[in-house]
mmCIF file of C-alpha atoms in Angstrom:
data_model
loop_
_atom_site.group_PDB
_atom_site.id
_atom_site.type_symbol
_atom_site.label_atom_id
_atom_site.label_comp_id
_atom_site.label_asym_id
_atom_site.label_seq_id
_atom_site.Cartn_x
_atom_site.Cartn_y
_atom_site.Cartn_z
ATOM 1 C CA ILE A 1 134.189 106.740 119.227
ATOM 2 C CA ASP A 2 136.221 104.478 116.941
ATOM 3 C CA GLU A 3 138.351 107.538 116.098
ATOM 4 C CA TRP A 4 138.644 108.419 119.773
ATOM 5 C CA TYR A 5 139.940 104.989 120.719
ATOM 6 C CA GLU A 6 142.364 104.942 117.807
ATOM 7 C CA GLU A 7 143.864 108.212 119.070
ATOM 8 C CA ARG A 8 143.947 106.889 122.637
ATOM 9 C CA GLY A 9 146.048 104.017 121.315
ATOM 10 C CA ASN A 10 148.405 106.491 119.629
ATOM 11 C CA GLN A 11 148.759 108.486 122.833
ATOM 12 C CA ARG A 12 149.493 105.369 124.860
ATOM 13 C CA ARG A 13 152.185 104.285 122.395
ATOM 14 C CA LEU A 14 153.796 107.743 122.560
ATOM 15 C CA HIS A 15 153.473 108.515 126.261
ATOM 16 C CA GLY A 16 152.540 105.267 127.993
ATOM 17 C CA ASP A 17 150.508 105.717 131.180
ATOM 18 C CA ASP A 18 151.705 109.299 131.691
ATOM 19 C CA ILE A 19 148.290 110.711 130.832
ATOM 20 C CA GLN A 20 149.404 114.208 131.829
ATOM 21 C CA SER A 21 151.493 114.181 128.633
ATOM 22 C CA TRP A 22 148.587 113.100 126.448
ATOM 23 C CA THR A 23 147.202 115.733 124.057
ATOM 24 C CA ILE A 24 143.670 114.458 124.552
ATOM 25 C CA PRO A 25 141.800 113.630 127.760
ATOM 26 C CA ALA A 26 142.249 110.010 128.795
ATOM 27 C CA HIS A 27 138.555 109.295 129.251
ATOM 28 C CA GLU A 28 137.274 105.790 128.672
ATOM 29 C CA VAL A 29 133.708 104.917 127.784
ATOM 30 C CA ILE A 30 131.749 101.671 127.630
ATOM 31 C CA LEU A 31 128.452 101.329 125.797
ATOM 32 C CA ASP A 32 126.471 98.971 128.030
ATOM 33 C CA VAL A 33 122.883 99.314 126.878
ATOM 34 C CA MET A 34 120.734 100.598 124.013
ATOM 35 C CA THR A 35 116.984 101.030 124.430
ATOM 36 C CA GLY A 36 114.187 102.351 122.306
ATOM 37 C CA ALA A 37 110.518 102.464 121.423
ATOM 38 C CA SER A 38 109.015 102.320 117.935
ATOM 39 C CA ALA A 39 111.564 103.414 115.303
ATOM 40 C CA GLY A 40 114.034 104.016 118.136
ATOM 41 C CA GLY A 41 113.650 100.381 119.143
ATOM 42 C CA MET A 42 114.312 99.312 115.565
ATOM 43 C CA CYS A 43 117.474 101.436 115.512
ATOM 44 C CA ALA A 44 118.595 99.978 118.846
ATOM 45 C CA ALA A 45 118.195 96.471 117.424
ATOM 46 C CA ILE A 46 120.051 97.263 114.196
ATOM 47 C CA GLY A 47 122.693 99.263 116.045
ATOM 48 C CA SER A 48 123.393 96.475 118.502
ATOM 49 C CA VAL A 49 124.252 94.230 115.538
ATOM 50 C CA ALA A 50 126.170 96.834 113.514
ATOM 51 C CA LEU A 51 128.450 97.587 116.458
ATOM 52 C CA ARG A 52 129.749 94.008 116.317
ATOM 53 C CA GLU A 53 131.148 94.501 112.822
ATOM 54 C CA GLU A 54 133.002 96.764 110.435
ATOM 55 C CA PHE A 55 130.428 98.951 108.713
ATOM 56 C CA ASP A 56 130.517 101.359 105.814
ATOM 57 C CA HIS A 57 129.996 105.053 106.479
ATOM 58 C CA VAL A 58 127.746 106.945 104.058
ATOM 59 C CA ARG A 59 129.328 110.335 103.401
ATOM 60 C CA GLN A 60 127.608 111.461 100.205
ATOM 61 C CA THR A 61 124.006 112.132 99.299
ATOM 62 C CA ASN A 62 122.304 109.647 96.997
ATOM 63 C CA PRO A 63 125.254 107.244 96.754
ATOM 64 C CA PRO A 64 125.275 105.202 93.522
ATOM 65 C CA ALA A 65 123.941 101.670 93.648
ATOM 66 C CA GLY A 66 127.421 100.140 93.684
ATOM 67 C CA VAL A 67 128.659 102.133 96.697
ATOM 68 C CA PRO A 68 128.593 100.029 99.896
ATOM 69 C CA VAL A 69 126.223 101.251 102.589
ATOM 70 C CA ASN A 70 125.505 100.107 106.121
ATOM 71 C CA ARG A 71 122.559 98.359 107.737
ATOM 72 C CA LEU A 72 120.875 101.570 108.900
ATOM 73 C CA TYR A 73 121.107 103.326 105.537
ATOM 74 C CA GLN A 74 119.991 100.244 103.628
ATOM 75 C CA SER A 75 116.995 99.739 105.909
ATOM 76 C CA TRP A 76 115.839 103.305 106.474
ATOM 77 C CA VAL A 77 116.732 104.983 103.170
ATOM 78 C CA ARG A 78 116.942 102.525 100.324
ATOM 79 C CA THR A 79 114.502 99.772 101.222
ATOM 80 C CA ILE A 80 111.475 101.237 102.975
ATOM 81 C CA ASP A 81 109.064 103.033 100.625
ATOM 82 C CA ILE A 82 105.357 103.762 100.445
ATOM 83 C CA LEU A 83 104.960 101.988 97.087
ATOM 84 C CA LYS A 84 106.089 98.703 98.616
ATOM 85 C CA LEU A 85 103.801 99.272 101.601
ATOM 86 C CA LEU A 86 100.793 99.714 99.290
ATOM 87 C CA GLY A 87 101.000 96.140 98.019
ATOM 88 C CA THR A 88 98.702 93.224 98.844
ATOM 89 C CA GLN A 89 101.165 90.466 99.654
ATOM 90 C CA ASP A 90 99.768 90.409 103.183
ATOM 91 C CA LEU A 91 96.369 89.268 101.868
ATOM 92 C CA PRO A 92 96.446 85.561 100.980
ATOM 93 C CA ASP A 93 94.604 85.067 97.683
ATOM 94 C CA ASN A 94 93.606 88.751 97.938
ATOM 95 C CA GLU A 95 91.326 87.896 100.847
ATOM 96 C CA GLY A 96 91.452 88.527 104.588
ATOM 97 C CA PRO A 97 92.040 88.710 107.347
ATOM 98 C CA VAL A 98 93.128 92.331 107.122
ATOM 99 C CA ARG A 99 95.781 93.071 109.752
ATOM 100 C CA SER A 100 96.746 96.644 108.857
ATOM 101 C CA ILE A 101 96.082 99.450 106.376
ATOM 102 C CA LEU A 102 99.567 99.110 104.878
ATOM 103 C CA ASP A 103 101.164 95.912 103.613
ATOM 104 C CA SER A 104 103.771 95.068 106.242
ATOM 105 C CA THR A 105 105.490 92.204 104.415
ATOM 106 C CA PRO A 106 108.312 94.522 103.187
ATOM 107 C CA ILE A 107 109.149 95.125 106.855
ATOM 108 C CA ASP A 108 109.602 91.374 107.345
ATOM 109 C CA ARG A 109 112.190 91.347 104.582
ATOM 110 C CA ILE A 110 113.976 94.381 106.013
ATOM 111 C CA ALA A 111 114.176 92.726 109.432
ATOM 112 C CA GLU A 112 115.510 89.485 107.982
ATOM 113 C CA THR A 113 118.221 91.349 106.061
ATOM 114 C CA ALA A 114 119.198 93.926 108.671
ATOM 115 C CA LEU A 115 119.167 91.554 111.626
ATOM 116 C CA GLN A 116 121.341 88.634 110.695
ATOM 117 C CA PRO A 117 125.076 88.084 111.226
ATOM 118 C CA ASP A 118 127.802 88.673 108.645
ATOM 119 C CA PRO A 119 130.805 86.818 110.146
ATOM 120 C CA ALA A 120 133.177 88.129 107.477
ATOM 121 C CA ARG A 121 132.752 91.652 108.878
ATOM 122 C CA LEU A 122 133.189 90.874 112.575
ATOM 123 C CA ARG A 123 135.000 93.615 114.502
ATOM 124 C CA ARG A 124 135.746 93.910 118.203
ATOM 125 C CA ARG A 125 135.350 97.397 119.654
ATOM 126 C CA PRO A 126 136.895 98.073 123.081
ATOM 127 C CA TRP A 127 134.182 100.606 123.897
ATOM 128 C CA VAL A 128 131.284 98.181 123.320
ATOM 129 C CA ALA A 129 130.513 95.927 126.276
ATOM 130 C CA PRO A 130 131.372 92.282 125.487
ATOM 131 C CA GLU A 131 127.765 91.431 126.381
ATOM 132 C CA MET A 132 125.804 94.533 125.477
ATOM 133 C CA THR A 133 122.148 94.822 126.434
ATOM 134 C CA ALA A 134 119.377 95.919 124.095
ATOM 135 C CA ILE A 135 115.939 96.668 125.565
ATOM 136 C CA LEU A 136 112.999 97.175 123.210
ATOM 137 C CA THR A 137 109.761 98.487 124.637
ATOM 138 C CA LEU A 138 106.487 96.955 123.491
ATOM 139 C CA SER A 139 102.761 97.482 123.894
ATOM 140 C CA ASN A 140 101.245 94.164 124.944
ATOM 141 C CA LEU A 141 97.670 94.036 123.608
ATOM 142 C CA ARG A 142 96.932 90.851 125.541
ATOM 143 C CA GLY A 143 98.104 92.294 128.832
ATOM 144 C CA ILE A 144 99.568 90.589 131.878
ATOM 145 C CA PRO A 145 97.204 90.313 134.883
ATOM 146 C CA TYR A 146 98.253 91.648 138.280
ATOM 147 C CA SER A 147 96.299 91.615 141.493
ATOM 148 C CA VAL A 148 95.078 94.742 143.210
ATOM 149 C CA ALA A 149 93.585 92.817 146.122
ATOM 150 C CA GLN A 150 93.925 94.339 149.573
ATOM 151 C CA ALA A 151 96.368 92.694 151.942
ATOM 152 C CA SER A 152 93.422 91.583 154.071
ATOM 153 C CA GLY A 153 92.163 89.492 151.186
ATOM 154 C CA SER A 154 88.713 91.018 151.459
ATOM 155 C CA TYR A 155 88.355 91.081 147.683
ATOM 156 C CA GLU A 156 90.181 89.943 144.551
ATOM 157 C CA GLU A 157 90.509 92.087 141.478
ATOM 158 C CA ARG A 158 92.996 92.039 138.625
ATOM 159 C CA ILE A 159 94.209 94.641 136.193
ATOM 160 C CA ALA A 160 95.903 93.991 132.870
ATOM 161 C CA TYR A 161 99.319 95.621 132.491
ATOM 162 C CA HIS A 162 100.141 96.462 128.870
ATOM 163 C CA ALA A 163 103.477 98.344 129.039
ATOM 164 C CA ASP A 164 105.934 95.593 128.156
ATOM 165 C CA GLN A 165 109.545 95.161 127.105
ATOM 166 C CA ILE A 166 111.977 92.511 125.943
ATOM 167 C CA GLN A 167 115.663 92.388 126.826
ATOM 168 C CA PHE A 168 118.481 90.946 124.736
ATOM 169 C CA THR A 169 122.112 90.185 125.497
ATOM 170 C CA VAL A 170 124.067 90.824 122.279
ATOM 171 C CA ALA A 171 127.544 89.302 122.178
ATOM 172 C CA GLU A 172 130.145 87.976 119.773
ATOM 173 C CA GLN A 173 129.746 84.470 121.167
ATOM 174 C CA GLY A 174 129.114 82.611 124.385
ATOM 175 C CA ALA A 175 126.112 84.556 125.715
ATOM 176 C CA ALA A 176 123.322 82.416 127.141
ATOM 177 C CA ASP A 177 119.661 83.069 127.858
ATOM 178 C CA THR A 178 118.879 84.246 131.385
ATOM 179 C CA PRO A 179 115.545 84.352 133.237
ATOM 180 C CA THR A 180 115.053 87.914 131.945
ATOM 181 C CA ALA A 181 117.069 88.171 128.705
ATOM 182 C CA VAL A 182 117.352 86.450 125.323
ATOM 183 C CA ALA A 183 120.885 85.827 124.063
ATOM 184 C CA VAL A 184 121.868 86.896 120.533
ATOM 185 C CA ASN A 185 125.345 85.705 119.570
ATOM 186 C CA TYR A 186 126.918 87.133 116.430
ATOM 187 C CA SER A 187 128.468 83.698 115.844
ATOM 188 C CA ASP A 188 125.079 81.947 115.832
ATOM 189 C CA PRO A 189 123.341 81.060 112.535
ATOM 190 C CA PRO A 190 120.709 83.563 111.343
ATOM 191 C CA ASP A 191 117.859 81.103 111.898
ATOM 192 C CA SER A 192 118.712 80.599 115.581
ATOM 193 C CA HIS A 193 116.198 81.440 118.291
ATOM 194 C CA GLY A 194 117.968 84.620 119.408
ATOM 195 C CA TRP A 195 118.143 86.157 115.947
ATOM 196 C CA LYS A 196 114.513 85.308 115.184
ATOM 197 C CA MET A 197 113.392 86.848 118.475
ATOM 198 C CA LEU A 198 115.384 90.010 117.777
ATOM 199 C CA GLN A 199 113.803 90.309 114.326
ATOM 200 C CA GLY A 200 110.319 89.797 115.719
ATOM 201 C CA ALA A 201 110.815 92.244 118.585
ATOM 202 C CA ALA A 202 112.188 94.928 116.252
ATOM 203 C CA MET A 203 109.091 94.642 114.065
ATOM 204 C CA ALA A 204 106.808 94.580 117.110
ATOM 205 C CA THR A 205 108.180 97.745 118.726
ATOM 206 C CA GLY A 206 107.608 99.598 115.433
ATOM 207 C CA ALA A 207 104.156 98.207 114.666
ATOM 208 C CA PHE A 208 102.389 101.559 114.475
ATOM 209 C CA PRO A 209 98.750 100.852 115.389
ATOM 210 C CA VAL A 210 96.339 100.243 112.513
ATOM 211 C CA MET A 211 98.825 101.430 109.887
ATOM 212 C CA LEU A 212 101.281 98.531 110.317
ATOM 213 C CA ALA A 213 100.553 94.956 111.294
ATOM 214 C CA SER A 214 100.784 93.961 114.943
ATOM 215 C CA ARG A 215 103.249 91.199 115.751
ATOM 216 C CA THR A 216 103.106 87.996 117.773
ATOM 217 C CA LEU A 217 105.988 87.010 120.037
ATOM 218 C CA VAL A 218 106.229 83.830 122.065
ATOM 219 C CA ARG A 219 107.256 84.823 125.590
ATOM 220 C CA ARG A 220 108.274 82.836 128.641
ATOM 221 C CA ASN A 221 106.195 83.109 131.782
ATOM 222 C CA GLY A 222 109.519 83.701 133.531
ATOM 223 C CA ASP A 223 109.864 86.984 131.627
ATOM 224 C CA TYR A 224 107.097 88.271 133.876
ATOM 225 C CA GLU A 225 107.586 86.208 137.027
ATOM 226 C CA ASN A 226 111.233 87.331 137.222
ATOM 227 C CA ARG A 227 110.697 90.938 136.177
ATOM 228 C CA GLN A 228 112.314 93.534 138.420
ATOM 229 C CA TRP A 229 110.087 96.462 139.383
ATOM 230 C CA HIS A 230 111.506 99.777 140.575
ATOM 231 C CA ILE A 231 109.332 101.200 143.339
ATOM 232 C CA ALA A 232 109.781 104.755 144.620
ATOM 233 C CA THR A 233 110.402 104.854 148.358
ATOM 234 C CA ALA A 234 109.358 107.504 150.839
ATOM 235 C CA GLU A 235 112.953 108.447 151.584
ATOM 236 C CA SER A 236 114.931 110.834 149.404
ATOM 237 C CA ASP A 237 118.549 111.854 149.630
ATOM 238 C CA GLY A 238 117.884 115.358 148.358
ATOM 239 C CA ALA A 239 119.267 114.657 144.886
ATOM 240 C CA GLY A 240 116.514 112.495 143.501
ATOM 241 C CA GLN A 241 113.817 110.016 144.422
ATOM 242 C CA CYS A 242 115.175 106.830 145.931
ATOM 243 C CA GLU A 243 113.970 103.456 144.717
ATOM 244 C CA SER A 244 113.723 99.906 145.871
ATOM 245 C CA ILE A 245 113.820 96.929 143.527
ATOM 246 C CA THR A 246 111.354 94.122 143.977
ATOM 247 C CA LYS A 247 109.462 91.388 142.171
ATOM 248 C CA ILE A 248 105.702 91.517 141.739
ATOM 249 C CA ASP A 249 104.207 88.208 140.751
ATOM 250 C CA PRO A 250 101.562 88.198 138.034
ATOM 251 C CA SER A 251 98.136 87.089 139.197
ATOM 252 C CA TRP A 252 97.492 84.575 136.434
ATOM 253 C CA GLY A 253 94.171 83.452 137.904
ATOM 254 C CA VAL A 254 94.439 80.039 136.246
ATOM 255 C CA PRO A 255 96.387 76.897 137.176
ATOM 256 C CA ASP A 256 99.326 75.563 135.198
ATOM 257 C CA VAL A 257 100.275 78.609 133.141
ATOM 258 C CA PRO A 258 102.373 77.229 130.259
ATOM 259 C CA ALA A 259 106.094 77.892 130.182
ATOM 260 C CA THR A 260 105.678 79.824 126.927
ATOM 261 C CA PHE A 261 102.715 81.600 125.359
ATOM 262 C CA GLY A 262 102.030 84.079 122.579
ATOM 263 C CA ASN A 263 101.269 87.769 122.977
ATOM 264 C CA VAL A 264 100.173 90.248 120.319
ATOM 265 C CA TYR A 265 102.204 93.462 120.291
ATOM 266 C CA ALA A 266 101.866 96.964 118.862
ATOM 267 C CA ASP A 267 104.153 99.986 118.762
ATOM 268 C CA GLY A 268 106.261 100.394 121.891
ATOM 269 C CA GLY A 269 105.586 104.130 121.989
ATOM 270 C CA VAL A 270 101.848 103.758 122.578
ATOM 271 C CA THR A 271 102.142 102.747 126.231
ATOM 272 C CA ASN A 272 104.245 104.950 128.478
ATOM 273 C CA ASN A 273 107.003 102.422 129.190
ATOM 274 C CA ASN A 274 109.737 105.039 128.917
ATOM 275 C CA PRO A 275 112.881 103.585 127.280
ATOM 276 C CA PHE A 276 114.907 106.352 128.953
ATOM 277 C CA GLU A 277 114.120 104.811 132.316
ATOM 278 C CA CYS A 278 114.960 101.333 131.019
ATOM 279 C CA ALA A 279 118.462 102.576 130.193
ATOM 280 C CA ARG A 280 118.897 104.649 133.354
ATOM 281 C CA ARG A 281 117.891 101.832 135.661
ATOM 282 C CA PHE A 282 120.079 99.322 133.845
ATOM 283 C CA LEU A 283 123.085 101.639 134.220
ATOM 284 C CA THR A 284 122.290 102.301 137.861
ATOM 285 C CA ALA A 285 122.675 98.598 138.584
ATOM 286 C CA ALA A 286 125.635 98.097 136.217
ATOM 287 C CA ALA A 287 127.583 100.974 137.790
ATOM 288 C CA GLY A 288 126.785 99.823 141.320
ATOM 289 C CA ASN A 289 125.093 103.111 142.179
ATOM 290 C CA GLU A 290 122.910 103.105 145.254
ATOM 291 C CA ASN A 291 119.460 104.509 145.955
ATOM 292 C CA GLY A 292 118.262 103.846 142.418
ATOM 293 C CA ARG A 293 119.981 106.883 140.918
ATOM 294 C CA ASN A 294 123.156 107.779 139.040
ATOM 295 C CA PRO A 295 125.373 110.580 140.381
ATOM 296 C CA ARG A 296 124.661 113.782 138.484
ATOM 297 C CA GLU A 297 127.599 115.995 139.456
ATOM 298 C CA PRO A 298 130.318 116.236 136.757
ATOM 299 C CA GLU A 299 133.028 115.194 139.211
ATOM 300 C CA ASN A 300 131.084 112.139 140.389
ATOM 301 C CA ALA A 301 129.102 110.939 137.360
ATOM 302 C CA ASN A 302 130.030 107.390 136.360
ATOM 303 C CA ALA A 303 127.091 106.570 134.064
ATOM 304 C CA ALA A 304 125.047 108.596 131.625
ATOM 305 C CA VAL A 305 122.067 108.182 129.316
ATOM 306 C CA ILE A 306 122.075 109.896 125.927
ATOM 307 C CA SER A 307 118.543 110.372 124.586
ATOM 308 C CA ILE A 308 118.269 110.624 120.820
ATOM 309 C CA ALA A 309 115.206 112.753 120.132
ATOM 310 C CA PRO A 310 114.366 112.536 116.422
ATOM 311 C CA PHE A 311 111.307 114.804 116.497
ATOM 312 C CA PRO A 312 111.682 117.169 119.457
ATOM 313 C CA GLY A 313 109.411 119.718 117.793
ATOM 314 C CA ASP A 314 109.753 123.466 117.557
ATOM 315 C CA GLU A 315 106.115 124.554 117.251
ATOM 316 C CA PRO A 316 105.205 127.537 119.474
ATOM 317 C CA PHE A 317 102.103 127.624 121.637
ATOM 318 C CA ASP A 318 99.148 128.116 119.273
ATOM 319 C CA LEU A 319 97.277 131.253 120.276
ATOM 320 C CA ASN A 320 94.667 130.594 117.559
ATOM 321 C CA TYR A 321 93.767 127.118 118.847
ATOM 322 C CA ASP A 322 90.057 126.602 118.146
ATOM 323 C CA THR A 323 88.672 124.481 120.989
ATOM 324 C CA SER A 324 85.322 124.023 119.276
ATOM 325 C CA GLU A 325 86.902 122.700 116.102
ATOM 326 C CA GLN A 326 89.514 120.602 117.892
ATOM 327 C CA SER A 327 86.867 118.904 120.054
ATOM 328 C CA GLU A 328 85.236 117.349 116.975
ATOM 329 C CA LEU A 329 85.584 113.576 116.912
ATOM 330 C CA ILE A 330 87.913 113.279 113.929
ATOM 331 C CA ASN A 331 90.258 115.944 115.326
ATOM 332 C CA VAL A 332 90.277 114.333 118.758
ATOM 333 C CA LEU A 333 91.200 110.991 117.205
ATOM 334 C CA LYS A 334 94.017 112.592 115.207
ATOM 335 C CA ALA A 335 95.363 114.428 118.225
ATOM 336 C CA LEU A 336 95.059 111.577 120.701
ATOM 337 C CA LEU A 337 97.649 109.242 119.223
ATOM 338 C CA GLY A 338 100.097 112.079 118.716
ATOM 339 C CA ALA A 339 99.591 113.159 122.313
ATOM 340 C CA LEU A 340 100.266 109.649 123.631
ATOM 341 C CA VAL A 341 103.448 109.258 121.588
ATOM 342 C CA SER A 342 104.727 112.758 122.359
ATOM 343 C CA GLN A 343 104.091 112.398 126.072
ATOM 344 C CA SER A 344 105.959 109.089 126.194
ATOM 345 C CA ARG A 345 109.149 110.634 124.746
ATOM 346 C CA PHE A 346 110.076 112.842 127.685
ATOM 347 C CA GLN A 347 109.068 113.259 131.285
ATOM 348 C CA GLY A 348 109.200 116.665 132.958
ATOM 349 C CA GLU A 349 112.146 115.849 135.215
ATOM 350 C CA GLU A 350 114.144 114.503 132.269
ATOM 351 C CA LEU A 351 113.639 117.762 130.359
ATOM 352 C CA LYS A 352 114.757 119.838 133.326
ATOM 353 C CA LEU A 353 117.834 117.727 134.016
ATOM 354 C CA THR A 354 118.868 117.570 130.356
ATOM 355 C CA GLN A 355 118.889 121.377 130.287
ATOM 356 C CA ASP A 356 121.049 121.615 133.422
ATOM 357 C CA GLU A 357 124.741 122.113 132.602
ATOM 358 C CA ASN A 358 125.641 120.768 136.049
ATOM 359 C CA VAL A 359 124.050 117.392 135.337
ATOM 360 C CA SER A 360 126.407 114.919 133.695
ATOM 361 C CA SER A 361 124.266 111.800 133.937
ATOM 362 C CA GLN A 362 121.981 112.522 131.014
ATOM 363 C CA PHE A 363 122.165 114.281 127.684
ATOM 364 C CA ALA A 364 120.065 114.655 124.554
ATOM 365 C CA ILE A 365 120.889 114.695 120.860
ATOM 366 C CA ALA A 366 118.441 116.380 118.505
ATOM 367 C CA PRO A 367 118.692 117.137 114.769
ATOM 368 C CA SER A 368 119.515 120.523 113.311
ATOM 369 C CA ASP A 369 120.535 121.864 109.918
ATOM 370 C CA ASP A 370 122.283 125.225 110.001
ATOM 371 C CA ARG A 371 122.810 125.126 106.229
ATOM 372 C CA SER A 372 119.068 125.248 105.543
ATOM 373 C CA PRO A 373 117.542 127.131 108.486
ATOM 374 C CA THR A 374 114.253 127.675 106.652
ATOM 375 C CA GLN A 375 113.654 123.939 106.304
ATOM 376 C CA PRO A 376 112.646 121.519 109.043
ATOM 377 C CA ALA A 377 115.507 119.747 110.778
ATOM 378 C CA LEU A 378 114.040 116.483 109.464
ATOM 379 C CA LEU A 379 111.944 116.344 106.316
ATOM 380 C CA CYS A 380 110.751 112.873 107.293
ATOM 381 C CA GLY A 381 108.863 114.416 110.213
ATOM 382 C CA VAL A 382 105.874 115.465 108.095
ATOM 383 C CA PHE A 383 102.653 113.424 108.153
ATOM 384 C CA SER A 384 103.201 112.369 111.768
ATOM 385 C CA ALA A 385 106.678 111.001 110.958
ATOM 386 C CA PHE A 386 105.394 108.967 108.008
ATOM 387 C CA GLY A 387 106.752 111.542 105.563
ATOM 388 C CA GLY A 388 109.908 109.570 104.961
ATOM 389 C CA PHE A 389 107.933 106.728 103.404
ATOM 390 C CA ILE A 390 106.828 108.868 100.469
ATOM 391 C CA GLU A 391 110.169 110.120 99.159
ATOM 392 C CA GLU A 392 113.661 108.624 99.231
ATOM 393 C CA LYS A 393 115.223 112.083 98.830
ATOM 394 C CA PHE A 394 113.730 113.027 102.220
ATOM 395 C CA ARG A 395 115.249 109.947 103.822
ATOM 396 C CA ASP A 396 118.634 110.460 102.169
ATOM 397 C CA ARG A 397 118.807 114.130 103.121
ATOM 398 C CA ASP A 398 117.890 113.427 106.739
ATOM 399 C CA TYR A 399 120.435 110.609 106.995
#
């Protein structure tokens, strides 16, 4: 998109506003929001920072140590490795408590390095919103209580809601916290509240259960008391389910809930909090679209979500599936987590609409490698997407 906007500038200098004389379409684009769960949430956090600066492109495999690389390559290729995760720095004096199978302290260092400002590299991009939003989905192990009491008040019962999220406003400078968002200003010092919250949230959304340590974030009660809920209405305009936006107050059940409190979080992909919908709904409001939906027709679309699907999968239906073997406890446990994560990536309607060439409000990007058709599109996808930890060559090739 940098290249696109550079050429748009050339066309404007040559032809002015006579876009009919331009040799490229005169489209404009604004990146308003990035969302993600798990590793996607980590990439959204890192990407929201990288887009505020000049960054180095990595164009060769296994670049020498002295060749500059960017935040994503440094974090995902060079730094993360299974040997570092097999350490014991997370066990004080080699004792407990044990918080995960793997040592997660290397992830703390990655977050501190990848998510801090570098003012010398600041760059303004016209296609990045001045105050861009980043939404990271989280699985709240504490849960937030909501009432399911009948309107008549004949009984009182609460349920704990665990699908959570945290929203950031990422700007060059001047952004302020709102009742529902934490401000991260590129001009702020790295130890400021916004940067520390972004680091913590990035680690929390990727805290794969049991394998990696869960994370604690201090949240405001206003994050939940001001949360906007999208409720499907009975009416439909024929092009998609209509929605209404409302607030649903938590049913705390105790007096004087503190202004801030700590929650323990695990991987954002465990609960079905659908980062696609986080982005779609944000854009619906930002574009001023009514009825809770974005126009889909190519001639009317004014907002679009691009889903980046790292592991879409290409396994055919298994005709030799052994139900007796797969119902054994160990196999059920192995399959369950994968099923939860896979199901949270796409919903049926999203798949159908992404495949429709007449829908211009959502698209998907998935990996492929035509040069090596006999190999998987991503080598890091083996071992339930933990394969990248065991070999840097996998990570470098996939990047």
